[in-house]
CSV table of C-alpha atoms and ligand atoms in Angstrom, one decimal:
chain,number,residue,atom,x,y,z
A,30,UNK,CA,-10.9,7.7,-8.9
A,31,UNK,CA,-13.1,10.5,-7.8
A,32,UNK,CA,-11.4,12.6,-5.3
A,33,UNK,CA,-14.4,13.3,-2.7
A,34,UNK,CA,-17.0,10.5,-3.4
A,35,UNK,CA,-20.7,11.6,-3.0
A,36,UNK,CA,-22.6,8.6,-1.6
A,37,UNK,CA,-26.5,8.8,-1.3
A,38,UNK,CA,-27.2,6.7,1.8
A,39,UNK,CA,-30.7,5.0,1.7
A,40,UNK,CA,-31.5,3.2,4.9
A,41,UNK,CA,-34.8,2.3,3.9
A,42,UNK,CA,-37.2,0.4,6.1
A,43,UNK,CA,-36.8,-2.1,8.9
A,44,UNK,CA,-33.3,-3.3,9.7
A,45,UNK,CA,-32.0,-1.2,6.9
A,46,UNK,CA,-31.8,1.5,9.8
A,47,UNK,CA,-29.9,-0.7,12.1
A,48,UNK,CA,-27.2,-2.0,9.3
A,49,UNK,CA,-26.6,1.0,7.3
A,50,UNK,CA,-25.2,3.3,9.9
A,51,UNK,CA,-22.4,0.6,10.9
A,52,UNK,CA,-21.6,0.3,7.0
A,53,UNK,CA,-21.0,4.1,6.8
A,54,UNK,CA,-18.8,3.8,10.0
A,55,UNK,CA,-16.8,1.4,8.4
A,56,UNK,CA,-16.3,3.6,5.3
A,57,UNK,CA,-15.4,6.7,7.4
A,58,UNK,CA,-12.9,4.2,9.6
A,59,UNK,CA,-11.5,2.8,6.7
A,60,UNK,CA,-10.5,6.4,5.7
A,61,UNK,CA,-12.7,6.6,2.6
A,62,UNK,CA,-12.8,10.5,1.8
A,63,UNK,CA,-16.7,10.7,1.0
A,64,UNK,CA,-19.7,13.1,1.4
A,65,UNK,CA,-22.9,11.5,3.1
A,66,UNK,CA,-25.9,12.5,1.1
A,67,UNK,CA,-29.1,11.0,3.0
A,68,UNK,CA,-32.2,10.0,1.1
A,69,UNK,CA,-35.5,8.7,2.4
A,70,UNK,CA,-37.1,6.5,0.0
A,71,UNK,CA,-39.6,3.6,1.0
A,72,UNK,CA,-42.6,1.9,2.6
A,73,UNK,CA,-42.1,4.4,5.9
A,74,UNK,CA,-42.2,7.4,3.4
A,75,UNK,CA,-45.3,5.9,1.4
A,76,UNK,CA,-47.1,5.4,4.7
A,77,UNK,CA,-46.5,8.9,5.5
A,78,UNK,CA,-46.7,10.7,2.1
A,79,UNK,CA,-48.4,8.4,-0.4
A,80,UNK,CA,-45.1,8.4,-2.2
A,81,UNK,CA,-42.3,5.8,-1.7
A,82,UNK,CA,-39.9,7.8,-3.9
A,83,UNK,CA,-39.9,11.2,-5.7
A,84,UNK,CA,-38.5,12.2,-8.7
A,85,UNK,CA,-36.3,14.6,-6.8
A,86,UNK,CA,-35.2,11.5,-4.7
A,87,UNK,CA,-33.8,10.0,-8.2
A,88,UNK,CA,-32.3,13.5,-9.2
A,89,UNK,CA,-30.5,13.5,-5.9
A,90,UNK,CA,-29.2,9.8,-6.4
A,91,UNK,CA,-27.9,11.0,-10.1
A,92,UNK,CA,-25.9,13.6,-8.4
A,93,UNK,CA,-24.1,11.3,-6.4
A,94,UNK,CA,-21.3,8.9,-7.6
A,95,UNK,CA,-22.9,5.6,-6.0
A,96,UNK,CA,-25.5,4.6,-3.4
A,97,UNK,CA,-25.5,2.7,-0.1
A,98,UNK,CA,-28.8,1.1,0.3
A,99,UNK,CA,-30.4,-1.0,3.3
A,100,UNK,CA,-33.7,-2.6,2.1
A,101,UNK,CA,-37.3,-1.5,1.7
A,102,UNK,CA,-40.4,-3.3,3.0
A,103,UNK,CA,-42.6,-4.0,-0.1
A,104,UNK,CA,-46.6,-3.9,0.7
A,105,UNK,CA,-48.8,-5.9,-1.0
A,106,UNK,CA,-50.7,-3.0,-2.4
A,107,UNK,CA,-51.0,-3.7,-6.3
A,108,UNK,CA,-50.7,0.2,-6.8
A,109,UNK,CA,-47.2,0.2,-5.0
A,110,UNK,CA,-44.3,0.2,-7.4
A,111,UNK,CA,-41.1,-1.2,-6.3
A,112,UNK,CA,-38.6,1.4,-5.3
A,113,UNK,CA,-35.4,-0.8,-5.9
A,114,UNK,CA,-36.6,-2.1,-9.2
A,115,UNK,CA,-37.2,1.7,-10.2
A,116,UNK,CA,-34.1,2.7,-9.0
A,117,UNK,CA,-32.1,-0.2,-10.9
A,118,UNK,CA,-34.1,0.8,-14.0
A,119,UNK,CA,-33.9,4.6,-14.0
A,120,UNK,CA,-29.9,4.4,-13.3
A,121,UNK,CA,-29.4,1.7,-15.8
A,122,UNK,CA,-27.9,-0.5,-13.0
A,123,UNK,CA,-28.1,-3.8,-15.2
A,124,UNK,CA,-25.2,-5.9,-13.6
A,125,UNK,CA,-26.1,-7.4,-10.1
A,126,UNK,CA,-23.0,-9.2,-8.8
A,127,UNK,CA,-23.2,-11.2,-5.7
A,128,UNK,CA,-20.2,-13.0,-4.2
A,129,UNK,CA,-20.7,-16.0,-1.9
A,130,UNK,CA,-18.1,-17.4,-0.2
A,131,UNK,CA,-17.9,-20.0,2.5
A,132,UNK,CA,-16.9,-19.1,6.1
A,133,UNK,CA,-14.0,-20.5,7.5
A,134,UNK,CA,-15.2,-20.7,10.8
A,135,UNK,CA,-17.7,-23.0,12.4
A,136,UNK,CA,-21.1,-21.7,12.5
A,137,UNK,CA,-24.3,-23.0,14.1
A,138,UNK,CA,-26.5,-22.6,11.2
A,139,UNK,CA,-29.1,-25.1,9.6
A,140,UNK,CA,-27.0,-25.9,6.7
A,141,UNK,CA,-23.2,-25.9,6.2
A,142,UNK,CA,-21.7,-26.7,2.9
A,143,UNK,CA,-19.3,-29.6,3.0
A,144,UNK,CA,-16.5,-28.2,1.1
A,145,UNK,CA,-15.2,-24.4,1.0
A,146,UNK,CA,-16.6,-22.6,-2.0
A,147,UNK,CA,-16.1,-19.3,-3.6
A,148,UNK,CA,-18.2,-18.1,-6.6
A,149,UNK,CA,-20.0,-15.0,-7.8
A,150,UNK,CA,-23.3,-14.9,-9.5
A,151,UNK,CA,-23.9,-12.0,-12.2
A,152,UNK,CA,-27.4,-11.3,-12.8
A,153,UNK,CA,-28.9,-9.3,-15.4
A,154,UNK,CA,-30.8,-6.7,-13.4
A,155,UNK,CA,-33.0,-4.4,-15.7
A,156,UNK,CA,-35.1,-6.9,-18.2
A,157,UNK,CA,-36.5,-10.4,-18.3
A,158,UNK,CA,-39.4,-11.1,-16.1
A,159,UNK,CA,-38.8,-8.0,-14.0
A,160,UNK,CA,-38.6,-5.6,-16.9
A,161,UNK,CA,-42.2,-4.4,-15.8
A,162,UNK,CA,-44.4,-5.4,-18.7
A,163,UNK,CA,-47.4,-7.0,-17.2
A,164,UNK,CA,-51.1,-7.1,-17.8
A,165,UNK,CA,-53.7,-8.1,-15.2
A,166,UNK,CA,-57.2,-8.7,-16.3
A,167,UNK,CA,-60.3,-10.4,-14.7
A,168,UNK,CA,-59.1,-14.1,-15.7
A,169,UNK,CA,-55.9,-13.8,-16.8
A,170,UNK,CA,-52.4,-12.3,-16.0
A,171,UNK,CA,-49.5,-11.8,-18.2
A,172,UNK,CA,-46.0,-11.0,-17.7
A,173,UNK,CA,-43.7,-10.4,-20.5
A,174,UNK,CA,-40.2,-11.7,-20.5
A,175,UNK,CA,-38.0,-9.5,-23.0
A,176,UNK,CA,-34.3,-10.6,-23.3
A,177,UNK,CA,-32.6,-8.2,-25.7
A,178,UNK,CA,-29.1,-8.5,-27.6
A,179,UNK,CA,-27.9,-5.3,-25.8
A,180,UNK,CA,-28.9,-6.6,-22.3
A,181,UNK,CA,-27.4,-9.6,-22.8
A,182,UNK,CA,-24.3,-8.7,-24.4
A,183,UNK,CA,-23.4,-6.1,-21.6
A,184,UNK,CA,-24.2,-8.6,-18.8
A,185,UNK,CA,-22.2,-11.1,-20.3
A,186,UNK,CA,-19.0,-8.8,-20.8
A,187,UNK,CA,-19.1,-7.8,-17.1
A,188,UNK,CA,-19.2,-11.8,-16.1
A,189,UNK,CA,-16.1,-12.3,-18.4
A,190,UNK,CA,-14.3,-9.4,-17.1
A,191,UNK,CA,-14.9,-10.9,-13.6
A,192,UNK,CA,-14.0,-14.4,-14.7
A,193,UNK,CA,-10.7,-12.9,-16.4
A,194,UNK,CA,-9.9,-10.9,-13.3
A,195,UNK,CA,-10.6,-14.4,-11.2
A,196,UNK,CA,-8.7,-16.4,-14.0
A,197,UNK,CA,-11.4,-18.8,-14.0
A,198,UNK,CA,-14.4,-20.1,-15.5
A,199,UNK,CA,-17.9,-19.0,-16.7
A,200,UNK,CA,-21.0,-20.8,-16.3
A,201,UNK,CA,-23.7,-19.8,-18.4
A,202,UNK,CA,-27.4,-20.6,-16.7
A,203,UNK,CA,-30.5,-20.7,-18.7
A,204,UNK,CA,-33.4,-23.0,-19.5
A,205,UNK,CA,-32.9,-23.1,-23.1
A,206,UNK,CA,-34.5,-26.5,-23.7
A,207,UNK,CA,-37.8,-24.8,-22.9
A,208,UNK,CA,-37.6,-21.1,-23.3
A,209,UNK,CA,-36.4,-19.5,-26.8
A,210,UNK,CA,-35.8,-16.2,-24.9
A,211,UNK,CA,-33.2,-18.3,-22.9
A,212,UNK,CA,-31.6,-19.8,-26.2
A,213,UNK,CA,-31.4,-16.2,-27.5
A,214,UNK,CA,-29.6,-15.2,-24.0
A,215,UNK,CA,-27.5,-18.6,-24.2
A,216,UNK,CA,-26.1,-17.7,-27.8
A,217,UNK,CA,-25.3,-14.2,-27.0
A,218,UNK,CA,-23.3,-15.2,-23.8
A,219,UNK,CA,-21.4,-17.8,-25.5
A,220,UNK,CA,-20.3,-15.5,-28.4
A,221,UNK,CA,-19.1,-13.0,-25.6
A,222,UNK,CA,-17.3,-15.8,-23.8
A,223,UNK,CA,-15.6,-16.8,-27.1
A,224,UNK,CA,-14.7,-13.3,-27.9
A,225,UNK,CA,-13.0,-12.9,-24.6
A,226,UNK,CA,-11.4,-16.1,-24.6
A,227,UNK,CA,-12.9,-17.2,-21.7
A,228,UNK,CA,-13.3,-21.1,-20.7
A,229,UNK,CA,-17.1,-21.6,-20.2
A,230,UNK,CA,-19.9,-24.3,-19.4
A,231,UNK,CA,-23.5,-24.2,-19.1
A,232,UNK,CA,-26.3,-25.4,-17.2
A,233,UNK,CA,-30.1,-25.4,-16.9
A,234,UNK,CA,-31.4,-23.5,-13.9
A,235,UNK,CA,-33.1,-26.2,-12.1
A,236,UNK,CA,-30.2,-28.6,-12.3
A,237,UNK,CA,-28.1,-25.6,-11.4
A,238,UNK,CA,-30.1,-25.4,-8.1
A,239,UNK,CA,-29.4,-29.1,-7.4
A,240,UNK,CA,-25.7,-28.7,-8.2
A,241,UNK,CA,-25.1,-25.6,-6.2
A,242,UNK,CA,-26.3,-27.1,-2.9
A,243,UNK,CA,-24.6,-30.4,-3.7
A,244,UNK,CA,-21.0,-29.3,-5.2
A,245,UNK,CA,-21.0,-25.5,-4.8
A,246,UNK,CA,-17.2,-25.8,-5.0
A,247,UNK,CA,-17.3,-26.5,-8.5
A,248,UNK,CA,-18.3,-22.9,-9.5
A,249,UNK,CA,-16.5,-19.8,-10.0
A,250,UNK,CA,-18.7,-17.1,-12.0
A,251,UNK,CA,-22.3,-17.8,-13.0
A,252,UNK,CA,-24.3,-15.6,-15.3
A,253,UNK,CA,-27.8,-15.6,-15.7
A,254,UNK,CA,-31.2,-13.8,-16.1
A,255,UNK,CA,-32.9,-11.5,-13.6
A,256,UNK,CA,-35.5,-14.1,-12.0
A,257,UNK,CA,-33.2,-17.1,-12.1
A,258,UNK,CA,-30.2,-14.8,-10.7
A,259,UNK,CA,-32.7,-13.6,-7.9
A,260,UNK,CA,-33.6,-17.1,-6.9
A,261,UNK,CA,-29.9,-18.7,-7.1
A,262,UNK,CA,-28.6,-15.9,-4.9
A,263,UNK,CA,-31.2,-16.5,-2.0
A,264,UNK,CA,-30.1,-20.4,-2.3
A,265,UNK,CA,-26.6,-19.4,-2.5
A,266,UNK,CA,-27.1,-17.3,0.6
A,267,UNK,CA,-28.3,-20.5,2.4
A,268,UNK,CA,-25.1,-22.1,1.4
A,269,UNK,CA,-23.1,-19.4,3.1
A,270,UNK,CA,-25.0,-19.7,6.5
A,271,UNK,CA,-27.1,-16.6,6.5
A,272,UNK,CA,-28.6,-13.8,4.4
A,273,UNK,CA,-26.9,-11.7,6.9
A,274,UNK,CA,-23.6,-12.3,5.5
A,275,UNK,CA,-24.3,-11.5,1.8
A,276,UNK,CA,-23.3,-8.4,0.0
A,277,UNK,CA,-24.4,-7.4,-3.4
A,278,UNK,CA,-23.5,-4.7,-6.1
A,279,UNK,CA,-25.7,-3.3,-8.8
A,280,UNK,CA,-23.5,-1.8,-11.3
A,281,UNK,CA,-24.0,0.2,-14.5
A,282,UNK,CA,-21.9,2.4,-16.9
A,283,UNK,CA,-22.2,5.4,-14.6
A,284,UNK,CA,-23.7,4.6,-11.4
A,285,UNK,CA,-23.5,1.7,-8.8
A,286,UNK,CA,-25.5,0.7,-5.7
A,287,UNK,CA,-24.4,-1.4,-3.0
A,288,UNK,CA,-26.9,-3.4,-0.8
A,289,UNK,CA,-27.1,-6.3,1.4
A,290,UNK,CA,-29.0,-9.3,-0.1
A,291,UNK,CA,-31.4,-9.4,2.5
A,292,UNK,CA,-34.7,-7.7,2.8
A,293,UNK,CA,-36.1,-5.3,5.9
A,294,UNK,CA,-36.5,-8.4,7.9
A,295,UNK,CA,-39.5,-7.2,10.0
A,296,UNK,CA,-39.6,-10.2,12.2
A,297,UNK,CA,-36.6,-9.3,13.7
A,298,UNK,CA,-36.2,-5.3,12.9
A,299,UNK,CA,-35.7,-2.7,15.9
A,300,UNK,CA,-34.1,-5.4,18.3
A,301,UNK,CA,-30.7,-4.9,17.8
A,302,UNK,CA,-29.9,-8.5,16.6
A,303,UNK,CA,-29.7,-8.1,12.8
A,304,UNK,CA,-26.6,-9.2,11.4
A,305,UNK,CA,-24.8,-6.1,10.1
A,306,UNK,CA,-22.1,-7.6,8.1
A,307,UNK,CA,-24.1,-8.0,4.7
A,308,UNK,CA,-24.3,-4.2,4.8
A,309,UNK,CA,-20.6,-3.9,6.0
A,310,UNK,CA,-19.5,-5.9,3.2
A,311,UNK,CA,-21.6,-4.1,0.7
A,312,UNK,CA,-19.8,-1.0,1.8
A,313,UNK,CA,-16.6,-3.2,0.8
A,314,UNK,CA,-17.7,-3.8,-2.6
A,315,UNK,CA,-18.1,-0.1,-2.8
A,316,UNK,CA,-14.5,0.4,-1.9
A,317,UNK,CA,-13.4,-2.0,-4.5
A,318,UNK,CA,-15.6,-0.5,-7.1
A,319,UNK,CA,-14.1,3.1,-6.1
A,320,UNK,CA,-10.8,1.5,-6.5
A,321,UNK,CA,-9.7,1.3,-3.1
A,322,UNK,CA,-8.5,-2.0,-3.0
A,323,UNK,CA,-6.4,-1.5,0.2
A,324,UNK,CA,-9.0,-0.2,2.0
A,325,UNK,CA,-11.5,-3.0,0.9
A,326,UNK,CA,-9.0,-5.5,2.1
A,327,UNK,CA,-8.7,-4.1,5.7
A,328,UNK,CA,-12.7,-4.2,5.7
A,329,UNK,CA,-12.6,-8.0,4.7
A,330,UNK,CA,-9.9,-8.7,7.2
A,331,UNK,CA,-11.9,-6.9,10.0
A,332,UNK,CA,-14.8,-9.2,9.2
A,333,UNK,CA,-13.0,-12.2,9.0
A,334,UNK,CA,-11.1,-11.1,12.4
A,335,UNK,CA,-14.6,-10.5,14.2
A,336,UNK,CA,-16.0,-14.0,13.1
A,337,UNK,CA,-13.1,-15.8,14.0
A,338,UNK,CA,-13.2,-14.3,17.4
A,339,UNK,CA,-16.8,-15.5,17.7
A,340,UNK,CA,-18.5,-12.4,17.8
A,341,UNK,CA,-21.5,-13.2,15.8
A,342,UNK,CA,-25.0,-12.3,15.9
A,343,UNK,CA,-28.0,-14.9,16.4
A,344,UNK,CA,-28.3,-15.7,12.7
A,345,UNK,CA,-24.7,-17.5,13.2
A,346,UNK,CA,-25.5,-19.2,16.3
A,347,UNK,CA,-23.8,-16.3,18.3
A,348,UNK,CA,-25.0,-13.8,21.1
A,349,UNK,CA,-23.8,-10.6,20.2
A,350,UNK,CA,-25.9,-7.5,19.0
A,351,UNK,CA,-26.0,-5.5,15.8
A,352,UNK,CA,-23.9,-2.8,17.8
A,353,UNK,CA,-21.5,-5.1,19.2
A,354,UNK,CA,-20.6,-6.8,15.9
A,355,UNK,CA,-20.5,-3.4,14.2
A,356,UNK,CA,-18.3,-2.1,17.2
A,357,UNK,CA,-15.8,-4.6,16.9
A,358,UNK,CA,-15.4,-4.4,13.0
A,359,UNK,CA,-15.1,-0.5,13.3
A,360,UNK,CA,-12.4,-1.3,16.3
A,361,UNK,CA,-10.6,-3.5,14.4
A,362,UNK,CA,-10.1,-1.3,11.5
A,363,UNK,CA,-9.4,1.9,13.7
A,364,UNK,CA,-6.8,-0.1,15.2
A,365,UNK,CA,-4.7,-1.3,12.3
A,366,UNK,CA,-4.9,2.3,11.0
A,367,UNK,CA,-3.7,3.7,14.1
B,19,NAI,P1,-35.7,-10.7,4.8
B,19,NAI,O1,-34.4,-11.0,3.8
B,19,NAI,O2,-35.9,-9.5,5.0
B,19,NAI,O3,-35.8,-11.7,5.7
B,19,NAI,C1,-35.6,-13.3,5.2
B,19,NAI,C2,-35.4,-14.0,6.8
B,19,NAI,O4,-33.8,-13.6,6.8
B,19,NAI,C3,-36.0,-13.7,7.9
B,19,NAI,O5,-36.0,-14.4,8.8
B,19,NAI,C4,-34.9,-12.4,8.5
B,19,NAI,O6,-35.0,-12.5,9.9
B,19,NAI,C5,-33.7,-13.1,8.0
B,19,NAI,N1,-32.7,-12.0,8.1
B,19,NAI,C6,-32.7,-11.0,7.0
B,19,NAI,N2,-31.8,-10.0,7.3
B,19,NAI,C7,-31.0,-10.3,8.2
B,19,NAI,C8,-30.0,-10.0,9.0
B,19,NAI,N3,-29.3,-8.8,8.4
B,19,NAI,N4,-29.7,-10.6,10.1
B,19,NAI,C9,-30.2,-11.8,10.6
B,19,NAI,N5,-31.2,-12.1,10.0
B,19,NAI,C10,-31.6,-11.6,8.7
B,19,NAI,O7,-37.0,-11.3,3.5
B,19,NAI,P2,-38.4,-11.5,3.7
B,19,NAI,O8,-39.0,-11.8,5.1
B,19,NAI,O9,-39.2,-12.1,2.5
B,19,NAI,O10,-38.9,-9.8,3.2
B,19,NAI,C11,-39.0,-8.9,4.3
B,19,NAI,C12,-39.4,-7.7,3.4
B,19,NAI,O11,-38.2,-7.2,2.7
B,19,NAI,C13,-40.5,-7.6,2.5
B,19,NAI,O12,-41.3,-6.5,2.4
B,19,NAI,C14,-39.6,-7.5,1.0
B,19,NAI,O13,-40.4,-7.4,-0.1
B,19,NAI,C15,-38.6,-6.9,1.4
B,19,NAI,N6,-37.3,-7.3,0.7
B,19,NAI,C16,-36.6,-6.0,0.3
B,19,NAI,C17,-35.5,-6.3,-0.3
B,19,NAI,C18,-34.9,-5.5,-1.0
B,19,NAI,O14,-35.2,-4.1,-0.4
B,19,NAI,N7,-33.4,-5.4,-1.5
B,19,NAI,C19,-35.0,-7.6,-0.7
B,19,NAI,C20,-35.8,-8.9,-0.2
B,19,NAI,C21,-36.9,-8.2,0.6
B,20,MG,MG1,-34.3,-11.3,-3.9
């Protein structure tokens, strides 16, 4: 564990400005010894300066231990390069780890799963269809999907490690019946699972989408490629009840970035109605990554308590503002530590 952790804090755009400050407050309330290094990147910066991120911003991030990231608005301009994809690639944050757990409180959301569930999607984060190898011509466009042995081995290893900690089963998700690059991914994952002595099964991504909705309680750790993991994560967020509840970790060997699964939500930005819990739970994942298990547990306890008290934002059918939910979480933590 590092003594004084340096955390690059990127609010980004839209609701990022509203949900990241509470996440920082939660880290402070939990007693983390850390230095905040604010970094401005994103659409707002692009509009102002013509660049969404500078090389020097990346250097600042490289000088930190980890990053707390809000969300960034992506314009449809084809010249705009995704900031987040670039950070993930430059810092080699190859594992996107997304835990999804059902709430144990009644929520007024469009869909509620019938049985409690608790699973983690481990998504390869640097290659596949998001690898950036693309060509666009007058009459055709091509995106190349590269899956490497190194990329598949390391993501499978992280997934096996998580499955081991949870003493449970790994599900390898692919489309090996159609895509040869998926057969390759599947074979590498099976080999790694066997080496780690992890029980595993597998599923085709389309039937996984179906099964996750009907039987989410049957799954524990899912490992999959970049695009499939992206899509299944949003589906899983709907199972939980709101994107506003889903945190994620982007992990590499050297750095890590923690961010809510949701985007900049321009439809609700600036109105103090965004759910801050996805960002707060991302801070919780940061604490876990930093080896601060006790502080992480306290943050989870605070979130559970606030939800049980019915202090909920509109996405969960509640009436509380971003600030009210944030203050309640911070207040609970401060109270327990007093
Ligand atoms: P989004 O995740 O921003 O919003 C989808 C829906 O969920 C909206 O109805 C929004 O109001 C709701 N929502 C999102 N976060 C919420 C929260 N904390 N509390 C309550 N409700 C919440 O996805 P969308 O609309 O597709 O994208 C908006 C912008 O964000 C786009 O420019 C997109 O490119 C970008 N984006 C950025 C991401 C990132 O930086 N990691 C991830 C996804 C999208
Ligand atoms: Mg996504």
